[in-house]
PDB file of C-alpha atoms in Angstrom:
ATOM      1  CA  MET A   1      30.391  60.776  49.383  1.00 45.00           C
ATOM      2  CA  SER A   2      26.959  60.544  47.825  1.00 59.00           C
ATOM      3  CA  PHE A   3      28.392  57.499  44.857  1.00 83.00           C
ATOM      4  CA  LEU A   4      29.744  56.249  47.908  1.00 92.00           C
ATOM      5  CA  GLY A   5      26.645  56.331  49.939  1.00 93.00           C
ATOM      6  CA  LYS A   6      24.971  54.379  47.416  1.00 95.00           C
ATOM      7  CA  GLU A   7      27.604  51.788  46.740  1.00 95.00           C
ATOM      8  CA  ILE A   8      27.065  51.078  50.847  1.00 96.00           C
ATOM      9  CA  ARG A   9      23.357  50.880  50.506  1.00 97.00           C
ATOM     10  CA  LEU A  10      22.822  48.830  47.122  1.00 97.00           C
ATOM     11  CA  SER A  11      25.598  46.226  48.558  1.00 96.00           C
ATOM     12  CA  ARG A  12      23.406  45.935  52.007  1.00 97.00           C
ATOM     13  CA  LEU A  13      20.156  45.743  49.905  1.00 98.00           C
ATOM     14  CA  LEU A  14      21.625  42.748  47.662  1.00 98.00           C
ATOM     15  CA  ASN A  15      22.511  39.384  48.356  1.00 97.00           C
ATOM     16  CA  ARG A  16      26.414  39.225  48.112  1.00 95.00           C
ATOM     17  CA  LYS A  17      26.619  35.964  46.784  1.00 95.00           C
ATOM     18  CA  SER A  18      24.656  36.333  43.742  1.00 98.00           C
ATOM     19  CA  GLY A  19      23.914  39.896  44.236  1.00 98.00           C
ATOM     20  CA  LYS A  20      20.456  39.382  43.266  1.00 98.00           C
ATOM     21  CA  LEU A  21      17.030  41.161  44.933  1.00 98.00           C
ATOM     22  CA  LEU A  22      14.458  39.230  46.733  1.00 98.00           C
ATOM     23  CA  ALA A  23      12.000  41.496  49.193  1.00 98.00           C
ATOM     24  CA  ILE A  24       8.901  40.766  50.578  1.00 98.00           C
ATOM     25  CA  THR A  25       6.506  44.075  50.235  1.00 98.00           C
ATOM     26  CA  ILE A  26       4.260  44.604  52.837  1.00 98.00           C
ATOM     27  CA  ASP A  27       2.962  48.106  51.578  1.00 97.00           C
ATOM     28  CA  HIS A  28      -0.524  46.982  50.519  1.00 95.00           C
ATOM     29  CA  SER A  29      -3.036  47.915  53.009  1.00 95.00           C
ATOM     30  CA  ILE A  30      -3.179  51.839  51.943  1.00 96.00           C
ATOM     31  CA  ALA A  31      -3.175  50.854  48.156  1.00 94.00           C
ATOM     32  CA  ARG A  32      -5.760  47.933  48.134  1.00 93.00           C
ATOM     33  CA  GLY A  33      -7.739  48.073  51.688  1.00 94.00           C
ATOM     34  CA  ILE A  34      -7.017  45.944  54.903  1.00 90.00           C
ATOM     35  CA  GLN A  35      -5.533  42.235  54.160  1.00 90.00           C
ATOM     36  CA  THR A  36      -6.219  39.365  56.928  1.00 91.00           C
ATOM     37  CA  GLY A  37      -2.235  38.383  56.029  1.00 92.00           C
ATOM     38  CA  LEU A  38      -1.321  42.102  57.199  1.00 95.00           C
ATOM     39  CA  ILE A  39      -3.593  42.754  60.336  1.00 95.00           C
ATOM     40  CA  PRO A  40      -1.300  40.681  62.762  1.00 96.00           C
ATOM     41  CA  ILE A  41       1.174  42.693  61.003  1.00 97.00           C
ATOM     42  CA  ARG A  42       3.852  42.344  63.719  1.00 98.00           C
ATOM     43  CA  LYS A  43       3.295  38.524  63.852  1.00 98.00           C
ATOM     44  CA  THR A  44       3.425  38.816  60.080  1.00 98.00           C
ATOM     45  CA  LEU A  45       6.552  40.697  59.752  1.00 98.00           C
ATOM     46  CA  GLU A  46       8.397  38.348  62.058  1.00 98.00           C
ATOM     47  CA  ARG A  47       7.439  35.067  60.412  1.00 98.00           C
ATOM     48  CA  ILE A  48       8.836  36.875  56.749  1.00 98.00           C
ATOM     49  CA  VAL A  49      12.302  37.804  58.165  1.00 98.00           C
ATOM     50  CA  GLU A  50      12.476  34.527  59.784  1.00 98.00           C
ATOM     51  CA  GLY A  51      12.914  33.680  56.515  1.00 98.00           C
ATOM     52  CA  THR A  52      15.475  36.067  55.955  1.00 98.00           C
ATOM     53  CA  PRO A  53      14.659  37.767  52.549  1.00 98.00           C
ATOM     54  CA  ASP A  54      16.794  40.704  50.982  1.00 98.00           C
ATOM     55  CA  ALA A  55      14.695  42.959  52.215  1.00 98.00           C
ATOM     56  CA  VAL A  56      11.282  44.466  53.031  1.00 98.00           C
ATOM     57  CA  THR A  57       9.295  46.978  51.683  1.00 98.00           C
ATOM     58  CA  MET A  58       6.918  48.884  54.229  1.00 98.00           C
ATOM     59  CA  HIS A  59       5.480  52.522  54.471  1.00 98.00           C
ATOM     60  CA  LYS A  60       7.368  54.583  57.301  1.00 98.00           C
ATOM     61  CA  GLY A  61       4.513  53.964  60.241  1.00 98.00           C
ATOM     62  CA  ILE A  62       4.476  50.263  60.077  1.00 98.00           C
ATOM     63  CA  ALA A  63       8.793  50.783  60.081  1.00 98.00           C
ATOM     64  CA  GLU A  64       8.532  52.917  63.453  1.00 97.00           C
ATOM     65  CA  GLN A  65       5.805  50.890  64.760  1.00 98.00           C
ATOM     66  CA  CYS A  66       7.172  47.336  64.123  1.00 98.00           C
ATOM     67  CA  PHE A  67      10.798  47.190  62.816  1.00 98.00           C
ATOM     68  CA  GLY A  68      13.166  47.543  65.468  1.00 97.00           C
ATOM     69  CA  PRO A  69      13.139  44.399  66.514  1.00 97.00           C
ATOM     70  CA  HIS A  70      13.569  43.374  63.115  1.00 98.00           C
ATOM     71  CA  VAL A  71      17.216  45.991  62.492  1.00 97.00           C
ATOM     72  CA  GLY A  72      20.285  44.712  61.556  1.00 96.00           C
ATOM     73  CA  LYS A  73      18.671  41.031  60.183  1.00 97.00           C
ATOM     74  CA  VAL A  74      17.316  42.829  56.421  1.00 98.00           C
ATOM     75  CA  SER A  75      17.716  45.826  55.009  1.00 98.00           C
ATOM     76  CA  LEU A  76      14.599  48.366  54.600  1.00 98.00           C
ATOM     77  CA  ILE A  77      13.086  49.817  51.729  1.00 98.00           C
ATOM     78  CA  ILE A  78      10.462  52.553  53.041  1.00 98.00           C
ATOM     79  CA  LYS A  79       8.076  52.677  50.673  1.00 98.00           C
ATOM     80  CA  CYS A  80       7.422  56.717  49.822  1.00 98.00           C
ATOM     81  CA  SER A  81       3.997  56.624  47.847  1.00 97.00           C
ATOM     82  CA  SER A  82       0.745  55.070  47.060  1.00 97.00           C
ATOM     83  CA  PHE A  83      -2.386  54.576  45.636  1.00 94.00           C
ATOM     84  CA  SER A  84      -5.715  53.243  46.820  1.00 94.00           C
ATOM     85  CA  PRO A  85      -8.437  51.493  46.030  1.00 93.00           C
ATOM     86  CA  TYR A  86     -10.430  54.938  45.271  1.00 94.00           C
ATOM     87  CA  GLN A  87      -7.740  56.417  43.310  1.00 91.00           C
ATOM     88  CA  PRO A  88      -6.537  52.815  41.339  1.00 91.00           C
ATOM     89  CA  GLY A  89      -4.406  55.078  39.099  1.00 90.00           C
ATOM     90  CA  PHE A  90      -2.233  57.345  40.596  1.00 92.00           C
ATOM     91  CA  ASP A  91       0.593  56.510  43.538  1.00 94.00           C
ATOM     92  CA  THR A  92       1.183  60.014  45.566  1.00 95.00           C
ATOM     93  CA  TRP A  93       4.145  61.371  47.315  1.00 96.00           C
ATOM     94  CA  VAL A  94       3.396  59.893  51.142  1.00 97.00           C
ATOM     95  CA  THR A  95       6.915  60.792  52.349  1.00 97.00           C
ATOM     96  CA  ASP A  96      10.609  61.324  50.733  1.00 97.00           C
ATOM     97  CA  VAL A  97      14.192  60.238  50.588  1.00 98.00           C
ATOM     98  CA  GLU A  98      15.292  62.706  54.078  1.00 97.00           C
ATOM     99  CA  GLU A  99      12.860  60.432  56.029  1.00 98.00           C
ATOM    100  CA  ALA A 100      13.854  57.018  54.625  1.00 98.00           C
ATOM    101  CA  ILE A 101      17.140  57.541  55.323  1.00 97.00           C
ATOM    102  CA  ARG A 102      16.022  59.009  59.059  1.00 97.00           C
ATOM    103  CA  LEU A 103      14.527  56.041  59.488  1.00 98.00           C
ATOM    104  CA  GLY A 104      17.443  53.849  58.128  1.00 97.00           C
ATOM    105  CA  ALA A 105      16.829  52.460  55.043  1.00 98.00           C
ATOM    106  CA  ASP A 106      18.465  50.411  52.125  1.00 98.00           C
ATOM    107  CA  ALA A 107      16.759  52.188  49.366  1.00 98.00           C
ATOM    108  CA  ALA A 108      13.852  54.462  49.472  1.00 98.00           C
ATOM    109  CA  SER A 109      10.731  53.192  46.606  1.00 98.00           C
ATOM    110  CA  MET A 110       8.363  54.650  44.639  1.00 98.00           C
ATOM    111  CA  GLY A 111       4.438  53.365  42.764  1.00 97.00           C
ATOM    112  CA  CYS A 112       4.470  54.901  39.325  1.00 97.00           C
ATOM    113  CA  ILE A 113       1.542  54.035  37.199  1.00 96.00           C
ATOM    114  CA  VAL A 114       2.399  54.541  33.600  1.00 97.00           C
ATOM    115  CA  GLY A 115      -0.650  54.487  30.428  1.00 97.00           C
ATOM    116  CA  GLY A 116      -3.337  56.486  31.517  1.00 96.00           C
ATOM    117  CA  PRO A 117      -4.206  60.233  31.869  1.00 96.00           C
ATOM    118  CA  GLU A 118      -1.918  60.402  35.194  1.00 95.00           C
ATOM    119  CA  GLN A 119       0.968  59.560  33.132  1.00 97.00           C
ATOM    120  CA  PRO A 120       2.416  62.987  32.588  1.00 97.00           C
ATOM    121  CA  GLU A 121       2.431  63.691  36.772  1.00 96.00           C
ATOM    122  CA  GLN A 122       3.332  60.109  37.859  1.00 96.00           C
ATOM    123  CA  LEU A 123       6.795  60.980  35.271  1.00 97.00           C
ATOM    124  CA  ARG A 124       6.674  63.943  36.863  1.00 97.00           C
ATOM    125  CA  GLN A 125       7.052  62.512  40.556  1.00 97.00           C
ATOM    126  CA  LEU A 126       9.326  59.922  39.929  1.00 98.00           C
ATOM    127  CA  GLY A 127      11.544  62.429  38.081  1.00 98.00           C
ATOM    128  CA  LEU A 128      11.982  64.613  40.958  1.00 97.00           C
ATOM    129  CA  MET A 129      11.843  61.729  43.471  1.00 97.00           C
ATOM    130  CA  ALA A 130      15.025  60.537  41.244  1.00 98.00           C
ATOM    131  CA  LYS A 131      17.169  63.743  42.037  1.00 97.00           C
ATOM    132  CA  GLN A 132      16.124  62.886  45.638  1.00 96.00           C
ATOM    133  CA  ALA A 133      17.503  59.813  45.783  1.00 97.00           C
ATOM    134  CA  ALA A 134      20.357  60.612  44.039  1.00 96.00           C
ATOM    135  CA  SER A 135      21.797  63.730  46.073  1.00 95.00           C
ATOM    136  CA  PHE A 136      21.678  61.378  49.254  1.00 96.00           C
ATOM    137  CA  GLY A 137      23.165  58.870  47.842  1.00 96.00           C
ATOM    138  CA  MET A 138      19.800  56.175  48.076  1.00 97.00           C
ATOM    139  CA  PRO A 139      19.530  53.879  45.512  1.00 98.00           C
ATOM    140  CA  LEU A 140      16.073  54.231  44.192  1.00 98.00           C
ATOM    141  CA  VAL A 141      13.696  51.366  43.843  1.00 98.00           C
ATOM    142  CA  ALA A 142      10.580  51.889  41.618  1.00 98.00           C
ATOM    143  CA  HIS A 143       7.122  49.936  40.891  1.00 97.00           C
ATOM    144  CA  ILE A 144       6.112  50.161  37.632  1.00 98.00           C
ATOM    145  CA  TYR A 145       3.199  48.917  35.689  1.00 97.00           C
ATOM    146  CA  PRO A 146       1.725  49.440  32.222  1.00 97.00           C
ATOM    147  CA  ARG A 147      -2.279  49.355  34.522  1.00 94.00           C
ATOM    148  CA  GLY A 148      -3.413  52.841  33.397  1.00 95.00           C
ATOM    149  CA  SER A 149      -6.847  54.158  32.085  1.00 94.00           C
ATOM    150  CA  LEU A 150      -6.200  54.139  28.406  1.00 96.00           C
ATOM    151  CA  ILE A 151      -4.599  50.337  28.357  1.00 96.00           C
ATOM    152  CA  GLU A 152      -6.584  47.608  28.422  1.00 95.00           C
ATOM    153  CA  LYS A 153      -6.244  45.075  31.002  1.00 91.00           C
ATOM    154  CA  LYS A 154      -5.833  42.348  28.557  1.00 90.00           C
ATOM    155  CA  ALA A 155      -2.768  43.889  26.913  1.00 96.00           C
ATOM    156  CA  GLN A 156      -1.787  44.898  30.285  1.00 95.00           C
ATOM    157  CA  TYR A 157       0.625  42.491  30.330  1.00 96.00           C
ATOM    158  CA  GLU A 158       1.992  43.217  26.723  1.00 97.00           C
ATOM    159  CA  TRP A 159       5.729  43.096  27.004  1.00 98.00           C
ATOM    160  CA  LYS A 160       5.783  45.829  24.277  1.00 98.00           C
ATOM    161  CA  ASN A 161       3.786  47.712  26.864  1.00 98.00           C
ATOM    162  CA  VAL A 162       5.815  46.437  29.918  1.00 98.00           C
ATOM    163  CA  ALA A 163       9.109  47.155  28.337  1.00 98.00           C
ATOM    164  CA  TYR A 164       7.732  50.582  28.130  1.00 98.00           C
ATOM    165  CA  ALA A 165       7.205  51.182  31.885  1.00 98.00           C
ATOM    166  CA  VAL A 166      10.138  50.010  33.008  1.00 98.00           C
ATOM    167  CA  ARG A 167      12.689  51.638  30.399  1.00 98.00           C
ATOM    168  CA  ALA A 168      10.651  55.358  31.324  1.00 98.00           C
ATOM    169  CA  GLY A 169      12.194  54.249  35.203  1.00 98.00           C
ATOM    170  CA  ALA A 170      15.499  53.748  33.483  1.00 98.00           C
ATOM    171  CA  GLU A 171      14.956  56.620  31.373  1.00 98.00           C
ATOM    172  CA  LEU A 172      14.460  58.991  34.403  1.00 98.00           C
ATOM    173  CA  GLY A 173      17.343  57.239  37.033  1.00 97.00           C
ATOM    174  CA  VAL A 174      15.668  54.456  39.364  1.00 98.00           C
ATOM    175  CA  ASP A 175      18.240  52.194  40.340  1.00 98.00           C
ATOM    176  CA  ILE A 176      15.473  48.963  40.551  1.00 98.00           C
ATOM    177  CA  ILE A 177      12.138  48.635  38.708  1.00 98.00           C
ATOM    178  CA  LYS A 178       9.444  46.243  39.704  1.00 98.00           C
ATOM    179  CA  THR A 179       7.026  45.316  36.771  1.00 98.00           C
ATOM    180  CA  SER A 180       4.666  42.971  36.053  1.00 96.00           C
ATOM    181  CA  TYR A 181       5.304  39.361  34.272  1.00 97.00           C
ATOM    182  CA  THR A 182       4.444  39.244  30.440  1.00 96.00           C
ATOM    183  CA  GLY A 183       3.970  35.758  30.894  1.00 95.00           C
ATOM    184  CA  THR A 184       6.535  33.949  28.864  1.00 96.00           C
ATOM    185  CA  PRO A 185      10.322  33.551  29.488  1.00 98.00           C
ATOM    186  CA  ASP A 186      10.514  34.697  25.952  1.00 98.00           C
ATOM    187  CA  THR A 187       8.544  37.643  26.587  1.00 98.00           C
ATOM    188  CA  PHE A 188       9.782  38.850  29.259  1.00 98.00           C
ATOM    189  CA  ALA A 189      14.055  38.965  28.431  1.00 98.00           C
ATOM    190  CA  LYS A 190      12.411  41.450  25.483  1.00 98.00           C
ATOM    191  CA  VAL A 191      11.706  43.027  28.907  1.00 98.00           C
ATOM    192  CA  VAL A 192      14.166  42.713  30.454  1.00 98.00           C
ATOM    193  CA  GLU A 193      16.240  43.640  27.591  1.00 98.00           C
ATOM    194  CA  ALA A 194      14.562  46.987  27.263  1.00 98.00           C
ATOM    195  CA  CYS A 195      16.098  48.240  30.135  1.00 97.00           C
ATOM    196  CA  PRO A 196      19.514  49.015  31.408  1.00 97.00           C
ATOM    197  CA  ALA A 197      18.606  49.190  35.075  1.00 98.00           C
ATOM    198  CA  ARG A 198      17.356  46.257  37.018  1.00 98.00           C
ATOM    199  CA  VAL A 199      14.665  44.543  37.068  1.00 98.00           C
ATOM    200  CA  VAL A 200      12.838  42.785  38.957  1.00 98.00           C
ATOM    201  CA  VAL A 201       9.705  41.044  39.133  1.00 98.00           C
ATOM    202  CA  ALA A 202       6.199  41.092  41.368  1.00 96.00           C
ATOM    203  CA  GLY A 203       4.034  39.050  42.288  1.00 91.00           C
ATOM    204  CA  GLY A 204       0.402  39.414  40.773  1.00 78.00           C
ATOM    205  CA  GLU A 205      -1.714  36.781  39.985  1.00 74.00           C
ATOM    206  CA  VAL A 206       0.645  34.409  37.667  1.00 67.00           C
ATOM    207  CA  GLY A 207      -1.635  30.783  38.577  1.00 67.00           C
ATOM    208  CA  ASN A 208      -3.470  29.097  41.037  1.00 73.00           C
ATOM    209  CA  SER A 209      -0.899  27.325  43.053  1.00 91.00           C
ATOM    210  CA  ILE A 210       2.618  28.158  44.915  1.00 95.00           C
ATOM    211  CA  GLU A 211       4.524  26.345  42.423  1.00 96.00           C
ATOM    212  CA  ASP A 212       3.085  28.264  39.706  1.00 95.00           C
ATOM    213  CA  TYR A 213       5.234  31.086  41.488  1.00 96.00           C
ATOM    214  CA  LEU A 214       8.569  29.307  41.722  1.00 97.00           C
ATOM    215  CA  LYS A 215       8.424  28.383  38.478  1.00 97.00           C
ATOM    216  CA  MET A 216       7.982  31.674  37.276  1.00 97.00           C
ATOM    217  CA  THR A 217      10.647  33.081  39.556  1.00 98.00           C
ATOM    218  CA  ARG A 218      13.431  30.102  37.965  1.00 98.00           C
ATOM    219  CA  ASP A 219      12.015  31.721  34.418  1.00 98.00           C
ATOM    220  CA  ILE A 220      12.714  34.625  34.952  1.00 98.00           C
ATOM    221  CA  MET A 221      15.867  34.763  36.840  1.00 98.00           C
ATOM    222  CA  ASP A 222      16.933  32.541  33.468  1.00 98.00           C
ATOM    223  CA  VAL A 223      16.374  35.453  31.129  1.00 98.00           C
ATOM    224  CA  GLY A 224      18.294  37.582  32.982  1.00 98.00           C
ATOM    225  CA  ALA A 225      16.294  39.487  35.821  1.00 98.00           C
ATOM    226  CA  ALA A 226      17.631  41.314  38.870  1.00 98.00           C
ATOM    227  CA  GLY A 227      15.524  39.078  41.515  1.00 98.00           C
ATOM    228  CA  VAL A 228      11.926  39.900  42.617  1.00 98.00           C
ATOM    229  CA  THR A 229       9.580  42.072  44.480  1.00 97.00           C
ATOM    230  CA  TYR A 230       7.291  39.543  46.386  1.00 97.00           C
ATOM    231  CA  GLY A 231       3.858  40.823  49.108  1.00 95.00           C
ATOM    232  CA  ARG A 232       0.562  39.233  49.415  1.00 94.00           C
ATOM    233  CA  PHE A 233       1.650  35.040  48.229  1.00 94.00           C
ATOM    234  CA  VAL A 234       4.107  35.114  50.093  1.00 96.00           C
ATOM    235  CA  TRP A 235       2.738  36.425  53.460  1.00 96.00           C
ATOM    236  CA  GLU A 236      -0.766  34.616  52.672  1.00 94.00           C
ATOM    237  CA  TYR A 237       0.517  30.984  52.625  1.00 95.00           C
ATOM    238  CA  ALA A 238       0.818  29.052  55.521  1.00 95.00           C
ATOM    239  CA  HIS A 239       4.481  28.117  56.028  1.00 97.00           C
ATOM    240  CA  ILE A 240       6.312  31.703  55.241  1.00 98.00           C
ATOM    241  CA  PRO A 241       9.951  31.198  56.190  1.00 98.00           C
ATOM    242  CA  GLU A 242      10.411  28.297  54.606  1.00 98.00           C
ATOM    243  CA  LEU A 243       8.710  29.693  51.210  1.00 98.00           C
ATOM    244  CA  ILE A 244      11.271  32.632  51.375  1.00 98.00           C
ATOM    245  CA  GLN A 245      13.917  29.398  51.753  1.00 98.00           C
ATOM    246  CA  ALA A 246      12.606  28.041  48.474  1.00 98.00           C
ATOM    247  CA  LEU A 247      12.338  31.232  46.622  1.00 98.00           C
ATOM    248  CA  LYS A 248      16.211  32.126  48.448  1.00 98.00           C
ATOM    249  CA  PHE A 249      17.306  28.311  46.487  1.00 98.00           C
ATOM    250  CA  ILE A 250      16.424  29.854  43.107  1.00 98.00           C
ATOM    251  CA  ILE A 251      17.056  33.132  42.922  1.00 98.00           C
ATOM    252  CA  HIS A 252      20.003  32.992  44.736  1.00 98.00           C
ATOM    253  CA  GLU A 253      21.666  29.156  44.530  1.00 98.00           C
ATOM    254  CA  ASN A 254      20.339  29.010  40.906  1.00 98.00           C
ATOM    255  CA  GLY A 255      18.098  26.163  41.889  1.00 98.00           C
ATOM    256  CA  SER A 256      16.546  24.477  39.504  1.00 98.00           C
ATOM    257  CA  TYR A 257      11.760  24.453  40.130  1.00 98.00           C
ATOM    258  CA  SER A 258      11.841  21.247  40.643  1.00 98.00           C
ATOM    259  CA  ASP A 259      14.075  20.735  43.750  1.00 98.00           C
ATOM    260  CA  ALA A 260      13.135  23.960  44.962  1.00 98.00           C
ATOM    261  CA  VAL A 261       9.403  21.886  45.106  1.00 98.00           C
ATOM    262  CA  LYS A 262      11.264  19.644  47.063  1.00 98.00           C
ATOM    263  CA  LEU A 263      13.192  21.724  49.442  1.00 98.00           C
ATOM    264  CA  LEU A 264       9.582  23.447  50.057  1.00 97.00           C
ATOM    265  CA  LYS A 265       7.806  19.944  50.984  1.00 97.00           C
ATOM    266  CA  ASP A 266      10.830  18.733  53.436  1.00 97.00           C
ATOM    267  CA  LEU A 267      11.407  22.353  55.042  1.00 97.00           C
ATOM    268  CA  VAL A 268       7.230  22.202  55.585  1.00 96.00           C
ATOM    269  CA  GLY A 269       7.415  18.497  56.790  1.00 93.00           C
ATOM    270  CA  SER A 270      10.390  19.035  58.929  1.00 89.00           C
ATOM    271  CA  ARG A 271       8.478  21.174  60.946  1.00 80.00           C
ATOM    272  CA  GLY A 272       5.322  19.483  61.632  1.00 64.00           C
TER     273      GLY A 272
END
């Protein structure tokens, strides 16, 4: 029965047409401090859902208080761990798979930072979470980055380090692995090749414009990514629903970068 449960939840989580994932994360406040776009959390969530991504990732308390009006419109992913501004190299459990199921989630999500002295404990926790998820038939998403203190900052985006991170998640039974973009399609193709699980890309800081993010999205889809899990650059943008539509056009309709830029401009213009 647990295998059927995972199949059912994945069918709700992944886009029916493309089999890919466009998720938006609003789990930043514990990890990175209060950010302007997430202060009016109900309004921000409403604008995200208006764009109809496949899923939204959030912590349990925000789900309890804010997600109710949006039930059935997008899938819910419950974030089960977090780092903090004071412990940036360590994700700790803040809930578990059973509570994510109680909240109606279609997936549980956990962070894991490799390349630091905390890595052994991080991997132990991720392995236990994967065991929990499997026993309940719950898809597991992991946010895995090679940014521990033993890795120089400039090396955090090198493909071998990113490939190590995502492969570690696959080795431990993670279904969907979110990680950093390596900067070029050729290098990211090597990351995807190294990981038998689905690999999706975080937004991070890849450029100075929305066009840079749309270009990255097209590039990573061209080399086999399973989608994206974006956060800040989406909900800090003035036209959230329109941007999500442009991303959906690339990810689910296989649209070109140039056509996505045009679509975004047209949608924003039509709103006035």
